[in-house]
Amino acid sequence: MEILGIFRDIESAAKAVAGLVRVGFTEDQIDSLTSVPYPEGALVRTKQSSWFRWLALTGGLSGALAGFVLVAGTASLYPVQTGDKPIIAIYPTAIICFEVGMLFAIIGTMVGMFLEMGLPALNKRVYDPAVAEGCIGISLTIHGGGRCGALHAGSSD
């Protein structure tokens, strides 16, 4: 079960989060929803590690490798007499590797961005339109059925 509390300012939302932690909820169960870009950890401190940059790096490296395979494969499929010059020249190959690597890095970045944002949403989440108008939402996820009597940690405005 997921419960959403709406607060008008960050101070009351922070008091509510502190109250929820004080009564025994873990910060993994608490999430903040806001349209204002508060710094990471301003309301809820998450120990979530991000693998966003690793997706971009993997995309870039695999793209550079795909670019080299494209150049080398094309050169081997269409053998051209080059007169003692290398069939796979360094500078044109580097350009193709760079361009395909950047394309794959951008695709990896876009995929990582959507995964970090949780899009597409696989499960239904609670939401209130007041969050888009500047209010702060504090979401509490309760696993099982216990702890319902401990929800008097803060008052919503």
PDB file of N, CA, C and O in Angstrom, residues 43-72:
ATOM      1  N   LEU A  43      15.223  15.977   1.236  1.00  0.00           N
ATOM      2  CA  LEU A  43      14.103  15.440   2.008  1.00  0.00           C
ATOM      3  C   LEU A  43      14.362  14.005   2.439  1.00  0.00           C
ATOM      4  O   LEU A  43      14.239  13.665   3.606  1.00  0.00           O
ATOM      5  N   VAL A  44      14.705  13.175   1.508  1.00  0.00           N
ATOM      6  CA  VAL A  44      14.918  11.752   1.775  1.00  0.00           C
ATOM      7  C   VAL A  44      16.316  11.391   1.288  1.00  0.00           C
ATOM      8  O   VAL A  44      16.682  11.665   0.155  1.00  0.00           O
ATOM      9  N   ARG A  45      17.086  10.795   2.180  1.00  0.00           N
ATOM     10  CA  ARG A  45      18.433  10.365   1.801  1.00  0.00           C
ATOM     11  C   ARG A  45      18.348   8.940   1.262  1.00  0.00           C
ATOM     12  O   ARG A  45      18.034   8.016   2.002  1.00  0.00           O
ATOM     13  N   THR A  46      18.624   8.812  -0.007  1.00  0.00           N
ATOM     14  CA  THR A  46      18.593   7.489  -0.621  1.00  0.00           C
ATOM     15  C   THR A  46      20.019   7.026  -0.876  1.00  0.00           C
ATOM     16  O   THR A  46      20.885   7.817  -1.214  1.00  0.00           O
ATOM     17  N   LYS A  47      20.225   5.760  -0.700  1.00  0.00           N
ATOM     18  CA  LYS A  47      21.532   5.171  -0.967  1.00  0.00           C
ATOM     19  C   LYS A  47      21.476   4.419  -2.290  1.00  0.00           C
ATOM     20  O   LYS A  47      22.110   3.403  -2.462  1.00  0.00           O
ATOM     21  N   GLN A  48      20.686   4.955  -3.221  1.00  0.00           N
ATOM     22  CA  GLN A  48      20.492   4.319  -4.502  1.00  0.00           C
ATOM     23  C   GLN A  48      21.691   4.600  -5.387  1.00  0.00           C
ATOM     24  O   GLN A  48      22.067   5.752  -5.590  1.00  0.00           O
ATOM     25  N   SER A  49      22.302   3.562  -5.914  1.00  0.00           N
ATOM     26  CA  SER A  49      23.414   3.776  -6.829  1.00  0.00           C
ATOM     27  C   SER A  49      22.856   3.886  -8.241  1.00  0.00           C
ATOM     28  O   SER A  49      21.925   3.191  -8.617  1.00  0.00           O
ATOM     29  N   SER A  50      23.430   4.778  -8.998  1.00  0.00           N
ATOM     30  CA  SER A  50      22.954   5.017 -10.354  1.00  0.00           C
ATOM     31  C   SER A  50      23.882   4.335 -11.348  1.00  0.00           C
ATOM     32  O   SER A  50      25.097   4.459 -11.260  1.00  0.00           O
ATOM     33  N   TRP A  51      23.311   3.629 -12.279  1.00  0.00           N
ATOM     34  CA  TRP A  51      24.099   3.001 -13.328  1.00  0.00           C
ATOM     35  C   TRP A  51      23.868   3.699 -14.648  1.00  0.00           C
ATOM     36  O   TRP A  51      24.132   3.172 -15.711  1.00  0.00           O
ATOM     37  N   PHE A  52      23.385   4.946 -14.580  1.00  0.00           N
ATOM     38  CA  PHE A  52      23.104   5.767 -15.748  1.00  0.00           C
ATOM     39  C   PHE A  52      24.367   5.997 -16.583  1.00  0.00           C
ATOM     40  O   PHE A  52      24.372   5.813 -17.792  1.00  0.00           O
ATOM     41  N   ARG A  53      25.454   6.402 -15.953  1.00  0.00           N
ATOM     42  CA  ARG A  53      26.684   6.704 -16.699  1.00  0.00           C
ATOM     43  C   ARG A  53      27.312   5.448 -17.280  1.00  0.00           C
ATOM     44  O   ARG A  53      27.978   5.508 -18.299  1.00  0.00           O
ATOM     45  N   TRP A  54      27.091   4.307 -16.630  1.00  0.00           N
ATOM     46  CA  TRP A  54      27.653   3.071 -17.173  1.00  0.00           C
ATOM     47  C   TRP A  54      26.928   2.651 -18.451  1.00  0.00           C
ATOM     48  O   TRP A  54      27.535   2.059 -19.344  1.00  0.00           O
ATOM     49  N   LEU A  55      25.634   2.947 -18.543  1.00  0.00           N
ATOM     50  CA  LEU A  55      24.904   2.670 -19.780  1.00  0.00           C
ATOM     51  C   LEU A  55      25.423   3.528 -20.925  1.00  0.00           C
ATOM     52  O   LEU A  55      25.585   3.048 -22.049  1.00  0.00           O
ATOM     53  N   ALA A  56      25.696   4.799 -20.649  1.00  0.00           N
ATOM     54  CA  ALA A  56      26.226   5.686 -21.688  1.00  0.00           C
ATOM     55  C   ALA A  56      27.627   5.245 -22.126  1.00  0.00           C
ATOM     56  O   ALA A  56      27.928   5.211 -23.322  1.00  0.00           O
ATOM     57  N   LEU A  57      28.457   4.876 -21.161  1.00  0.00           N
ATOM     58  CA  LEU A  57      29.808   4.407 -21.493  1.00  0.00           C
ATOM     59  C   LEU A  57      29.763   3.104 -22.277  1.00  0.00           C
ATOM     60  O   LEU A  57      30.469   2.946 -23.288  1.00  0.00           O
ATOM     61  N   THR A  58      28.929   2.178 -21.860  1.00  0.00           N
ATOM     62  CA  THR A  58      28.798   0.903 -22.574  1.00  0.00           C
ATOM     63  C   THR A  58      28.275   1.129 -23.983  1.00  0.00           C
ATOM     64  O   THR A  58      28.745   0.497 -24.938  1.00  0.00           O
ATOM     65  N   GLY A  59      27.308   2.035 -24.121  1.00  0.00           N
ATOM     66  CA  GLY A  59      26.791   2.357 -25.446  1.00  0.00           C
ATOM     67  C   GLY A  59      27.861   2.950 -26.346  1.00  0.00           C
ATOM     68  O   GLY A  59      27.979   2.586 -27.518  1.00  0.00           O
ATOM     69  N   GLY A  60      28.669   3.856 -25.804  1.00  0.00           N
ATOM     70  CA  GLY A  60      29.726   4.472 -26.596  1.00  0.00           C
ATOM     71  C   GLY A  60      30.796   3.480 -27.025  1.00  0.00           C
ATOM     72  O   GLY A  60      31.233   3.468 -28.186  1.00  0.00           O
ATOM     73  N   LEU A  61      31.221   2.631 -26.099  1.00  0.00           N
ATOM     74  CA  LEU A  61      32.254   1.647 -26.442  1.00  0.00           C
ATOM     75  C   LEU A  61      31.739   0.597 -27.420  1.00  0.00           C
ATOM     76  O   LEU A  61      32.447   0.212 -28.364  1.00  0.00           O
ATOM     77  N   SER A  62      30.509   0.134 -27.206  1.00  0.00           N
ATOM     78  CA  SER A  62      29.959  -0.849 -28.143  1.00  0.00           C
ATOM     79  C   SER A  62      29.702  -0.211 -29.504  1.00  0.00           C
ATOM     80  O   SER A  62      29.834  -0.870 -30.546  1.00  0.00           O
ATOM     81  N   GLY A  63      29.374   1.073 -29.543  1.00  0.00           N
ATOM     82  CA  GLY A  63      29.205   1.775 -30.814  1.00  0.00           C
ATOM     83  C   GLY A  63      30.512   1.932 -31.558  1.00  0.00           C
ATOM     84  O   GLY A  63      30.558   1.788 -32.782  1.00  0.00           O
ATOM     85  N   ALA A  64      31.588   2.242 -30.829  1.00  0.00           N
ATOM     86  CA  ALA A  64      32.898   2.337 -31.483  1.00  0.00           C
ATOM     87  C   ALA A  64      33.305   0.991 -32.054  1.00  0.00           C
ATOM     88  O   ALA A  64      33.847   0.908 -33.172  1.00  0.00           O
ATOM     89  N   LEU A  65      33.046  -0.070 -31.318  1.00  0.00           N
ATOM     90  CA  LEU A  65      33.340  -1.411 -31.816  1.00  0.00           C
ATOM     91  C   LEU A  65      32.470  -1.745 -33.031  1.00  0.00           C
ATOM     92  O   LEU A  65      32.952  -2.308 -34.022  1.00  0.00           O
ATOM     93  N   ALA A  66      31.191  -1.369 -32.980  1.00  0.00           N
ATOM     94  CA  ALA A  66      30.299  -1.601 -34.122  1.00  0.00           C
ATOM     95  C   ALA A  66      30.749  -0.796 -35.336  1.00  0.00           C
ATOM     96  O   ALA A  66      30.665  -1.281 -36.475  1.00  0.00           O
ATOM     97  N   GLY A  67      31.251   0.420 -35.119  1.00  0.00           N
ATOM     98  CA  GLY A  67      31.772   1.217 -36.230  1.00  0.00           C
ATOM     99  C   GLY A  67      32.990   0.572 -36.868  1.00  0.00           C
ATOM    100  O   GLY A  67      33.128   0.556 -38.095  1.00  0.00           O
ATOM    101  N   PHE A  68      33.880   0.027 -36.032  1.00  0.00           N
ATOM    102  CA  PHE A  68      35.057  -0.653 -36.579  1.00  0.00           C
ATOM    103  C   PHE A  68      34.651  -1.903 -37.350  1.00  0.00           C
ATOM    104  O   PHE A  68      35.190  -2.187 -38.421  1.00  0.00           O
ATOM    105  N   VAL A  69      33.688  -2.663 -36.813  1.00  0.00           N
ATOM    106  CA  VAL A  69      33.205  -3.863 -37.520  1.00  0.00           C
ATOM    107  C   VAL A  69      32.556  -3.465 -38.846  1.00  0.00           C
ATOM    108  O   VAL A  69      32.716  -4.151 -39.863  1.00  0.00           O
ATOM    109  N   LEU A  70      31.848  -2.337 -38.855  1.00  0.00           N
ATOM    110  CA  LEU A  70      31.246  -1.848 -40.090  1.00  0.00           C
ATOM    111  C   LEU A  70      32.312  -1.531 -41.132  1.00  0.00           C
ATOM    112  O   LEU A  70      32.199  -1.936 -42.297  1.00  0.00           O
ATOM    113  N   VAL A  71      33.361  -0.823 -40.727  1.00  0.00           N
ATOM    114  CA  VAL A  71      34.429  -0.463 -41.671  1.00  0.00           C
ATOM    115  C   VAL A  71      35.191  -1.696 -42.119  1.00  0.00           C
ATOM    116  O   VAL A  71      35.433  -1.896 -43.324  1.00  0.00           O
ATOM    117  N   ALA A  72      35.580  -2.543 -41.162  1.00  0.00           N
ATOM    118  CA  ALA A  72      36.362  -3.734 -41.515  1.00  0.00           C
ATOM    119  C   ALA A  72      35.525  -4.716 -42.323  1.00  0.00           C
ATOM    120  O   ALA A  72      36.030  -5.345 -43.266  1.00  0.00           O
TER     121      ALA A  72
END
